mmCIF file of C-alpha atoms and ligand atoms in Angstrom:
data_model
loop_
_atom_site.group_PDB
_atom_site.id
_atom_site.type_symbol
_atom_site.label_atom_id
_atom_site.label_comp_id
_atom_site.label_asym_id
_atom_site.label_seq_id
_atom_site.Cartn_x
_atom_site.Cartn_y
_atom_site.Cartn_z
ATOM 1 C CA MET D 19 5.008 116.964 82.734
ATOM 2 C CA ASN D 20 2.841 118.254 85.527
ATOM 3 C CA ALA D 21 3.081 121.699 87.029
ATOM 4 C CA PRO D 22 1.376 122.220 90.389
ATOM 5 C CA LYS D 23 -1.247 124.986 90.615
ATOM 6 C CA ASP D 24 0.907 127.130 92.918
ATOM 7 C CA PHE D 25 4.550 128.200 93.097
ATOM 8 C CA ILE D 26 5.160 128.169 96.847
ATOM 9 C CA SER D 27 8.279 126.041 97.098
ATOM 10 C CA VAL D 28 10.579 124.578 94.458
ATOM 11 C CA ALA D 29 10.222 121.356 96.451
ATOM 12 C CA ASP D 30 6.649 121.048 95.103
ATOM 13 C CA TRP D 31 7.737 121.197 91.462
ATOM 14 C CA PRO D 32 9.213 118.262 89.532
ATOM 15 C CA ALA D 33 12.849 118.813 88.550
ATOM 16 C CA GLU D 34 12.019 118.639 84.839
ATOM 17 C CA GLU D 35 9.419 121.417 85.279
ATOM 18 C CA LEU D 36 12.001 123.569 87.054
ATOM 19 C CA GLN D 37 14.466 122.945 84.220
ATOM 20 C CA ALA D 38 11.778 123.886 81.691
ATOM 21 C CA LEU D 39 11.109 127.124 83.598
ATOM 22 C CA LEU D 40 14.805 128.013 83.444
ATOM 23 C CA ARG D 41 14.954 127.318 79.712
ATOM 24 C CA ARG D 42 11.855 129.428 79.107
ATOM 25 C CA ALA D 43 13.240 132.225 81.309
ATOM 26 C CA ALA D 44 16.379 132.301 79.155
ATOM 27 C CA GLU D 45 14.218 132.451 76.010
ATOM 28 C CA LEU D 46 12.052 135.236 77.469
ATOM 29 C CA LYS D 47 15.221 137.151 78.331
ATOM 30 C CA ARG D 48 16.409 136.862 74.701
ATOM 31 C CA LEU D 49 13.035 138.064 73.387
ATOM 32 C CA HIS D 50 12.963 140.930 75.865
ATOM 33 C CA ARG D 51 16.459 142.079 74.933
ATOM 34 C CA LYS D 52 15.688 141.889 71.206
ATOM 35 C CA ARG D 53 12.470 143.822 71.913
ATOM 36 C CA GLU D 54 10.450 141.026 70.342
ATOM 37 C CA GLY D 55 6.877 140.761 71.549
ATOM 38 C CA HIS D 56 5.939 137.974 73.919
ATOM 39 C CA ALA D 57 2.467 138.921 75.144
ATOM 40 C CA THR D 58 1.482 135.382 76.103
ATOM 41 C CA LEU D 59 -0.931 136.349 78.903
ATOM 42 C CA PRO D 60 -3.224 138.983 77.341
ATOM 43 C CA GLY D 61 -6.027 140.145 79.570
ATOM 44 C CA ARG D 62 -4.729 138.306 82.628
ATOM 45 C CA THR D 63 -4.782 140.056 85.975
ATOM 46 C CA LEU D 64 -2.356 139.442 88.823
ATOM 47 C CA ALA D 65 -3.174 140.529 92.375
ATOM 48 C CA MET D 66 -0.157 141.353 94.543
ATOM 49 C CA TYR D 67 -0.340 141.225 98.357
ATOM 50 C CA PHE D 68 2.801 142.366 100.212
ATOM 51 C CA GLU D 69 3.122 142.428 104.016
ATOM 52 C CA LYS D 70 6.820 143.320 103.855
ATOM 53 C CA PRO D 71 8.759 145.935 101.895
ATOM 54 C CA SER D 72 10.011 145.073 98.415
ATOM 55 C CA LEU D 73 11.725 146.672 95.442
ATOM 56 C CA ARG D 74 12.782 143.795 93.191
ATOM 57 C CA THR D 75 9.874 141.405 93.719
ATOM 58 C CA GLN D 76 7.202 144.047 93.394
ATOM 59 C CA VAL D 77 8.634 145.766 90.328
ATOM 60 C CA THR D 78 9.601 142.588 88.485
ATOM 61 C CA PHE D 79 6.195 140.975 88.942
ATOM 62 C CA GLU D 80 4.346 144.149 87.965
ATOM 63 C CA ALA D 81 6.595 144.820 84.969
ATOM 64 C CA GLY D 82 6.607 141.112 84.108
ATOM 65 C CA ILE D 83 2.836 140.688 83.908
ATOM 66 C CA ALA D 84 2.584 143.926 81.897
ATOM 67 C CA GLN D 85 5.203 142.686 79.402
ATOM 68 C CA LEU D 86 3.230 139.458 79.031
ATOM 69 C CA GLY D 87 0.138 141.506 78.124
ATOM 70 C CA GLY D 88 -1.592 141.426 81.505
ATOM 71 C CA GLN D 89 -1.864 143.795 84.418
ATOM 72 C CA ALA D 90 -1.268 143.881 88.165
ATOM 73 C CA ILE D 91 -3.346 145.100 91.087
ATOM 74 C CA GLN D 92 -1.512 146.059 94.277
ATOM 75 C CA LEU D 93 -3.292 145.197 97.511
ATOM 76 C CA ARG D 94 -2.393 146.920 100.775
ATOM 77 C CA ARG D 95 -2.261 144.846 103.939
ATOM 78 C CA GLU D 96 -4.366 147.288 105.991
ATOM 79 C CA GLN D 97 -6.911 147.545 103.201
ATOM 80 C CA VAL D 98 -7.485 143.789 102.925
ATOM 81 C CA GLY D 99 -7.197 142.852 106.617
ATOM 82 C CA ILE D 100 -6.527 139.161 106.059
ATOM 83 C CA GLY D 101 -7.487 137.291 109.211
ATOM 84 C CA THR D 102 -8.996 140.398 110.836
ATOM 85 C CA ARG D 103 -11.425 142.055 108.431
ATOM 86 C CA GLU D 104 -11.982 138.811 106.545
ATOM 87 C CA SER D 105 -10.783 135.223 106.832
ATOM 88 C CA VAL D 106 -7.899 133.873 104.775
ATOM 89 C CA GLU D 107 -10.302 131.490 103.066
ATOM 90 C CA ASP D 108 -12.803 134.188 102.084
ATOM 91 C CA VAL D 109 -10.100 136.514 100.742
ATOM 92 C CA ALA D 110 -8.781 133.662 98.597
ATOM 93 C CA ARG D 111 -12.256 132.718 97.347
ATOM 94 C CA ASN D 112 -13.091 136.314 96.439
ATOM 95 C CA LEU D 113 -9.848 136.893 94.564
ATOM 96 C CA SER D 114 -10.411 133.655 92.668
ATOM 97 C CA ARG D 115 -13.577 135.132 91.124
ATOM 98 C CA TRP D 116 -11.848 138.259 89.798
ATOM 99 C CA VAL D 117 -8.223 137.727 88.964
ATOM 100 C CA HIS D 118 -6.069 135.005 87.431
ATOM 101 C CA GLY D 119 -3.273 134.786 89.987
ATOM 102 C CA LEU D 120 -1.933 136.088 93.287
ATOM 103 C CA VAL D 121 1.613 136.915 94.381
ATOM 104 C CA ALA D 122 1.920 137.025 98.162
ATOM 105 C CA ARG D 123 4.822 138.149 100.356
ATOM 106 C CA THR D 124 4.048 137.336 103.988
ATOM 107 C CA TYR D 125 5.744 136.797 107.319
ATOM 108 C CA ASP D 126 4.024 133.492 108.082
ATOM 109 C CA HIS D 127 4.671 130.812 105.459
ATOM 110 C CA ALA D 128 1.415 129.106 106.489
ATOM 111 C CA LEU D 129 -0.532 132.158 105.299
ATOM 112 C CA VAL D 130 0.666 131.689 101.716
ATOM 113 C CA GLU D 131 -0.157 127.989 101.980
ATOM 114 C CA GLY D 132 -3.598 128.857 103.387
ATOM 115 C CA LEU D 133 -4.331 131.288 100.565
ATOM 116 C CA ALA D 134 -3.278 128.670 98.023
ATOM 117 C CA ALA D 135 -5.415 125.974 99.650
ATOM 118 C CA SER D 136 -8.569 128.080 99.399
ATOM 119 C CA ALA D 137 -7.884 129.771 96.057
ATOM 120 C CA THR D 138 -8.731 128.185 92.729
ATOM 121 C CA ILE D 139 -6.206 130.542 91.099
ATOM 122 C CA PRO D 140 -2.436 130.020 91.340
ATOM 123 C CA VAL D 141 -0.637 131.550 94.305
ATOM 124 C CA ILE D 142 3.031 132.505 93.908
ATOM 125 C CA ASN D 143 5.306 132.909 96.926
ATOM 126 C CA GLY D 144 6.979 136.318 96.753
ATOM 127 C CA LEU D 145 8.981 135.532 99.946
ATOM 128 C CA THR D 146 7.941 134.277 103.356
ATOM 129 C CA ASP D 147 9.919 133.912 106.590
ATOM 130 C CA ALA D 148 10.666 130.358 105.431
ATOM 131 C CA LEU D 149 11.294 130.443 101.654
ATOM 132 C CA HIS D 150 12.045 132.682 98.658
ATOM 133 C CA PRO D 151 11.639 130.377 95.654
ATOM 134 C CA CYS D 152 11.473 133.078 92.932
ATOM 135 C CA GLN D 153 14.843 134.385 94.096
ATOM 136 C CA ALA D 154 16.387 130.928 93.858
ATOM 137 C CA MET D 155 15.083 130.523 90.292
ATOM 138 C CA ALA D 156 16.658 133.838 89.238
ATOM 139 C CA ASP D 157 19.894 132.777 90.923
ATOM 140 C CA ALA D 158 19.940 129.440 89.106
ATOM 141 C CA LEU D 159 19.396 131.305 85.819
ATOM 142 C CA THR D 160 22.331 133.592 86.673
ATOM 143 C CA VAL D 161 24.580 130.589 87.312
ATOM 144 C CA VAL D 162 23.561 128.497 84.288
ATOM 145 C CA GLU D 163 24.138 131.472 81.996
ATOM 146 C CA ARG D 164 27.818 130.936 82.869
ATOM 147 C CA VAL D 165 28.325 127.281 83.774
ATOM 148 C CA PRO D 166 26.111 124.172 84.133
ATOM 149 C CA LEU D 167 24.806 123.784 87.661
ATOM 150 C CA ASP D 168 26.469 120.395 88.160
ATOM 151 C CA GLU D 169 29.863 121.752 87.106
ATOM 152 C CA ALA D 170 29.953 124.671 89.542
ATOM 153 C CA THR D 171 30.219 124.845 93.303
ATOM 154 C CA LEU D 172 28.050 127.489 94.921
ATOM 155 C CA VAL D 173 28.930 128.364 98.507
ATOM 156 C CA TYR D 174 26.343 130.216 100.577
ATOM 157 C CA VAL D 175 27.852 132.068 103.553
ATOM 158 C CA GLY D 176 25.862 133.618 106.414
ATOM 159 C CA ASP D 177 22.413 133.027 107.891
ATOM 160 C CA GLY D 178 20.558 129.788 107.096
ATOM 161 C CA ASN D 179 17.467 131.797 106.170
ATOM 162 C CA ASN D 180 14.642 131.765 103.601
ATOM 163 C CA VAL D 181 17.026 132.422 100.705
ATOM 164 C CA ALA D 182 19.479 129.730 101.827
ATOM 165 C CA ALA D 183 16.677 127.171 102.221
ATOM 166 C CA SER D 184 15.318 127.830 98.732
ATOM 167 C CA LEU D 185 18.783 127.652 97.166
ATOM 168 C CA VAL D 186 19.505 124.319 98.866
ATOM 169 C CA LEU D 187 16.161 122.864 97.744
ATOM 170 C CA LEU D 188 16.601 124.054 94.167
ATOM 171 C CA TRP D 189 20.213 122.929 93.849
ATOM 172 C CA ALA D 190 19.232 119.548 95.312
ATOM 173 C CA GLN D 191 16.381 119.208 92.825
ATOM 174 C CA LEU D 192 18.571 120.146 89.839
ATOM 175 C CA GLY D 193 21.637 118.071 90.689
ATOM 176 C CA GLY D 194 23.872 121.018 91.605
ATOM 177 C CA ARG D 195 26.731 121.373 94.040
ATOM 178 C CA ILE D 196 26.065 123.623 97.032
ATOM 179 C CA ARG D 197 27.937 124.157 100.282
ATOM 180 C CA VAL D 198 26.371 126.125 103.107
ATOM 181 C CA SER D 199 28.445 127.880 105.759
ATOM 182 C CA THR D 200 26.490 129.105 108.781
ATOM 183 C CA PRO D 201 26.950 129.055 112.544
ATOM 184 C CA ALA D 202 25.694 125.747 113.969
ATOM 185 C CA SER D 203 22.878 127.688 115.668
ATOM 186 C CA HIS D 204 21.603 129.136 112.373
ATOM 187 C CA ARG D 205 21.671 126.261 109.932
ATOM 188 C CA VAL D 206 19.009 125.877 107.245
ATOM 189 C CA ASP D 207 15.732 124.616 108.759
ATOM 190 C CA PRO D 208 16.205 120.830 109.128
ATOM 191 C CA VAL D 209 12.821 120.188 107.509
ATOM 192 C CA TYR D 210 14.104 121.726 104.262
ATOM 193 C CA TRP D 211 17.621 120.322 104.637
ATOM 194 C CA GLU D 212 16.336 116.762 105.031
ATOM 195 C CA ARG D 213 14.010 117.225 102.079
ATOM 196 C CA ALA D 214 16.978 118.449 100.052
ATOM 197 C CA GLU D 215 18.974 115.365 101.027
ATOM 198 C CA VAL D 216 16.192 113.187 99.650
ATOM 199 C CA PHE D 217 16.219 115.141 96.362
ATOM 200 C CA ALA D 218 20.013 114.961 96.241
ATOM 201 C CA ALA D 219 19.990 111.186 96.569
ATOM 202 C CA ALA D 220 17.878 111.029 93.404
ATOM 203 C CA SER D 221 19.470 113.855 91.405
ATOM 204 C CA GLY D 222 23.134 113.347 92.251
ATOM 205 C CA ALA D 223 23.322 116.795 93.849
ATOM 206 C CA ARG D 224 25.979 117.436 96.466
ATOM 207 C CA ILE D 225 24.904 119.451 99.477
ATOM 208 C CA GLU D 226 27.026 119.957 102.535
ATOM 209 C CA TRP D 227 27.345 122.174 105.596
ATOM 210 C CA VAL D 228 30.775 123.539 106.549
ATOM 211 C CA GLU D 229 30.781 125.733 109.640
ATOM 212 C CA VAL D 230 34.051 127.589 109.021
ATOM 213 C CA PRO D 231 33.614 130.053 106.120
ATOM 214 C CA GLU D 232 37.272 130.066 105.027
ATOM 215 C CA ALA D 233 37.129 126.273 104.629
ATOM 216 C CA ALA D 234 33.708 126.405 102.971
ATOM 217 C CA VAL D 235 34.673 128.808 100.168
ATOM 218 C CA ASP D 236 37.719 126.783 99.121
ATOM 219 C CA GLY D 237 37.218 125.920 95.435
ATOM 220 C CA ALA D 238 34.024 127.966 95.116
ATOM 221 C CA ASP D 239 32.851 129.143 91.702
ATOM 222 C CA PHE D 240 30.167 131.311 93.285
ATOM 223 C CA VAL D 241 30.046 132.795 96.783
ATOM 224 C CA TYR D 242 26.552 133.885 97.816
ATOM 225 C CA THR D 243 25.478 135.829 100.854
ATOM 226 C CA ASP D 244 22.320 137.455 102.189
ATOM 227 C CA VAL D 245 21.535 139.774 105.103
ATOM 228 C CA TRP D 246 22.164 138.578 108.648
ATOM 229 C CA THR D 247 18.935 140.230 109.833
ATOM 230 C CA SER D 248 15.969 139.408 107.640
ATOM 231 C CA MET D 249 12.776 141.418 107.501
ATOM 232 C CA GLY D 250 10.916 140.852 110.764
ATOM 233 C CA GLN D 251 14.076 140.074 112.791
ATOM 234 C CA GLU D 252 15.108 143.695 113.399
ATOM 235 C CA GLU D 253 14.993 143.341 117.198
ATOM 236 C CA GLU D 254 17.738 140.686 117.002
ATOM 237 C CA GLY D 255 19.909 142.953 114.835
ATOM 238 C CA GLU D 256 22.714 143.674 117.293
ATOM 239 C CA ALA D 257 23.015 140.061 118.490
ATOM 240 C CA ARG D 258 23.081 138.899 114.885
ATOM 241 C CA ARG D 259 25.807 141.397 113.929
ATOM 242 C CA GLN D 260 27.984 139.878 116.664
ATOM 243 C CA LEU D 261 27.192 136.248 115.865
ATOM 244 C CA PHE D 262 27.675 136.467 112.108
ATOM 245 C CA ARG D 263 30.752 138.724 112.072
ATOM 246 C CA PRO D 264 33.098 135.856 111.017
ATOM 247 C CA TYR D 265 30.809 135.208 108.035
ATOM 248 C CA GLN D 266 31.289 138.560 106.300
ATOM 249 C CA VAL D 267 32.031 138.220 102.572
ATOM 250 C CA ASN D 268 35.044 140.493 102.086
ATOM 251 C CA GLU D 269 38.319 140.529 100.165
ATOM 252 C CA ALA D 270 40.076 138.521 102.868
ATOM 253 C CA LEU D 271 37.530 135.687 102.709
ATOM 254 C CA LEU D 272 37.574 135.718 98.913
ATOM 255 C CA ARG D 273 41.344 135.170 98.860
ATOM 256 C CA ALA D 274 40.399 131.566 99.675
ATOM 257 C CA ALA D 275 38.180 131.517 96.544
ATOM 258 C CA PRO D 276 40.217 133.314 93.874
ATOM 259 C CA GLU D 277 37.967 132.233 90.970
ATOM 260 C CA ALA D 278 34.632 132.886 92.631
ATOM 261 C CA ARG D 279 31.967 135.279 91.390
ATOM 262 C CA VAL D 280 29.844 136.937 94.064
ATOM 263 C CA LEU D 281 26.075 136.697 94.444
ATOM 264 C CA HIS D 282 23.634 138.515 96.744
ATOM 265 C CA CYS D 283 19.848 138.626 96.454
ATOM 266 C CA LEU D 284 19.729 142.300 97.575
ATOM 267 C CA PRO D 285 18.982 144.497 99.374
ATOM 268 C CA ALA D 286 22.443 144.366 100.987
ATOM 269 C CA HIS D 287 23.400 145.661 104.390
ATOM 270 C CA ARG D 288 26.746 147.047 103.224
ATOM 271 C CA GLY D 289 29.478 146.604 105.812
ATOM 272 C CA GLU D 290 27.604 143.753 107.505
ATOM 273 C CA GLU D 291 27.309 140.530 105.483
ATOM 274 C CA ILE D 292 29.274 142.011 102.549
ATOM 275 C CA THR D 293 31.689 144.868 102.074
ATOM 276 C CA SER D 294 31.009 147.564 99.487
ATOM 277 C CA ASP D 295 34.246 146.881 97.628
ATOM 278 C CA VAL D 296 33.148 143.282 97.017
ATOM 279 C CA LEU D 297 29.526 144.135 96.225
ATOM 280 C CA ASP D 298 30.599 146.782 93.699
ATOM 281 C CA GLY D 299 33.703 144.897 92.521
ATOM 282 C CA ALA D 300 34.502 143.054 89.303
ATOM 283 C CA ARG D 301 33.447 139.664 90.694
ATOM 284 C CA SER D 302 29.953 140.814 91.608
ATOM 285 C CA LEU D 303 26.947 139.515 89.651
ATOM 286 C CA VAL D 304 24.311 141.035 91.891
ATOM 287 C CA PHE D 305 22.621 143.187 89.254
ATOM 288 C CA ASP D 306 22.511 140.274 86.794
ATOM 289 C CA GLN D 307 20.697 138.376 89.526
ATOM 290 C CA ALA D 308 18.307 141.283 90.057
ATOM 291 C CA GLU D 309 17.672 141.508 86.303
ATOM 292 C CA ASN D 310 16.995 137.789 86.147
ATOM 293 C CA ARG D 311 14.175 138.095 88.680
ATOM 294 C CA LEU D 312 12.152 139.604 85.822
ATOM 295 C CA HIS D 313 12.799 136.811 83.337
ATOM 296 C CA ALA D 314 12.527 133.916 85.804
ATOM 297 C CA GLN D 315 9.227 135.214 87.128
ATOM 298 C CA LYS D 316 7.778 135.779 83.676
ATOM 299 C CA ALA D 317 8.389 132.084 83.019
ATOM 300 C CA ILE D 318 6.665 131.239 86.322
ATOM 301 C CA LEU D 319 3.732 133.533 85.471
ATOM 302 C CA GLU D 320 3.310 131.926 82.043
ATOM 303 C CA ARG D 321 3.408 128.396 83.426
ATOM 304 C CA THR D 322 0.980 129.079 86.294
ATOM 305 C CA LEU D 323 -1.411 131.748 84.964
ATOM 306 C CA GLY D 324 -1.290 130.347 81.445
ATOM 307 C CA GLU D 325 -2.770 127.097 82.719
ATOM 308 C CA ALA D 326 -5.190 128.721 85.150
ATOM 309 C CA PRO D 327 -8.923 128.738 84.466
ATOM 310 C CA ALA D 328 -10.401 132.165 83.799
ATOM 311 C CA PRO D 329 -12.364 133.538 86.747
ATOM 312 C CA LEU D 330 -16.082 132.720 86.540
HETATM 313 N N1 CP I 18 15.611 140.110 96.547
HETATM 314 C C1 CP I 18 14.382 140.575 96.799
HETATM 315 O O1 CP I 18 13.429 139.833 96.972
HETATM 316 O O2 CP I 18 14.291 141.936 96.858
HETATM 317 P P1 CP I 18 13.034 142.757 97.369
HETATM 318 O O3 CP I 18 12.896 142.464 98.852
HETATM 319 O O4 CP I 18 13.369 144.197 97.105
HETATM 320 O O5 CP I 18 11.813 142.306 96.627
HETATM 321 N N1 NVA I 19 16.465 137.086 103.824
HETATM 322 C C1 NVA I 19 15.991 138.377 103.384
HETATM 323 C C2 NVA I 19 15.770 138.370 101.917
HETATM 324 C C3 NVA I 19 15.278 139.677 101.332
HETATM 325 C C4 NVA I 19 15.048 139.606 99.860
HETATM 326 C C5 NVA I 19 14.722 138.749 104.139
HETATM 327 O O1 NVA I 19 13.882 137.841 104.316
HETATM 328 O O2 NVA I 19 14.582 139.878 104.554
#
C-alpha cells in the first residue's frame, strides 16, 4: 500500500489506506482507554499553523502528538506572515529543516496545497474553506464503531460546505451510503461531487442529493449537520439563516427518521442548524465524534510522520 506524503484530501489516499487508518485509530483508542503506552513517534515535532479559530483540531493534534511521544509548536499567523513577510515556498522549506510535520488550517485551500508542494515534510489539512478531511475520518470512525459503513445510511442536512464535501468523498471512497440535502444553490462543490461519483462507481458507494430535507432523512441511520455560516462567511450570516431555515435538524425533522442518531462536527450554532434539545438529546453522538478526532488524527500522524524523513 502507498500512503501519499500529505493528508490534504481523502481523495488523494487509496481506499485501503483509509481503511487501515480507521482500523489503527480504533486500536489507538483501545490503547488510550486502557492507558497502555503507544509512543510511536518519539522525538517528532509537529508545527501547527492556524489562520482560523479552533478548539477540537488544535487540542486533539497537540494532545495527539504528545501522546505519541512527540511535541507540537504553535505558530501564529501574524508571527509567520505567510505570503507577506515570507513566501509560501520559503516558509515550507524552512519548516522542513526543523520539524517533522505541519498541520495547517487556512482559508484558501490552495495555501495548504502550496505548503505541501514546497515542503519535504508531510502537511496535514486541519480544515480549509474547501475540505475538512480529519473531521470526516473521525466521523467514519464514529459510524463504524456502531455499524459497517455500507450497511448504514448517513444523511447530511444543511450547507454543502467543507465538511459535507469531505464526508461525500470519504463515503464514496469507502463504499458507504450517503444522502446530501442542501438547497440547490448550496450543493457540494461539483468538482468534489463528480470526483465522488467516480469513486462510487468503483467502490459501490451510493451518493445522492435530495433537496427536501424531510424526504432526505427518510430511513436515515445517521443525520449529520454543520453550521450554516462557516468561518469566513460571517457577513452572509443573516441571508444564510433565512435560506437554510427549512434545513434545521430538530425534533420535527427527526420524526421522519425515528432510528437515526445525530452527528455534528461542532462547534454548533444552537437554534440555527440544530436545536439544543436534539444536540443534547439521547440520539446525539456529537461528543463521541469530538473524542474520535483525537484517535483518528493519531493514526494519521503515525502514518505520515512515521514515514517522514528526519529533518536534515
Ligand atoms: N470540528 C472542528 O474542527 O472543531 P474546531 O473548529 O474547534 O477545531
Ligand atoms: N464548516 C465549518 C466547520 C467548523 C469545524 C467551518 O468551516 O467553519
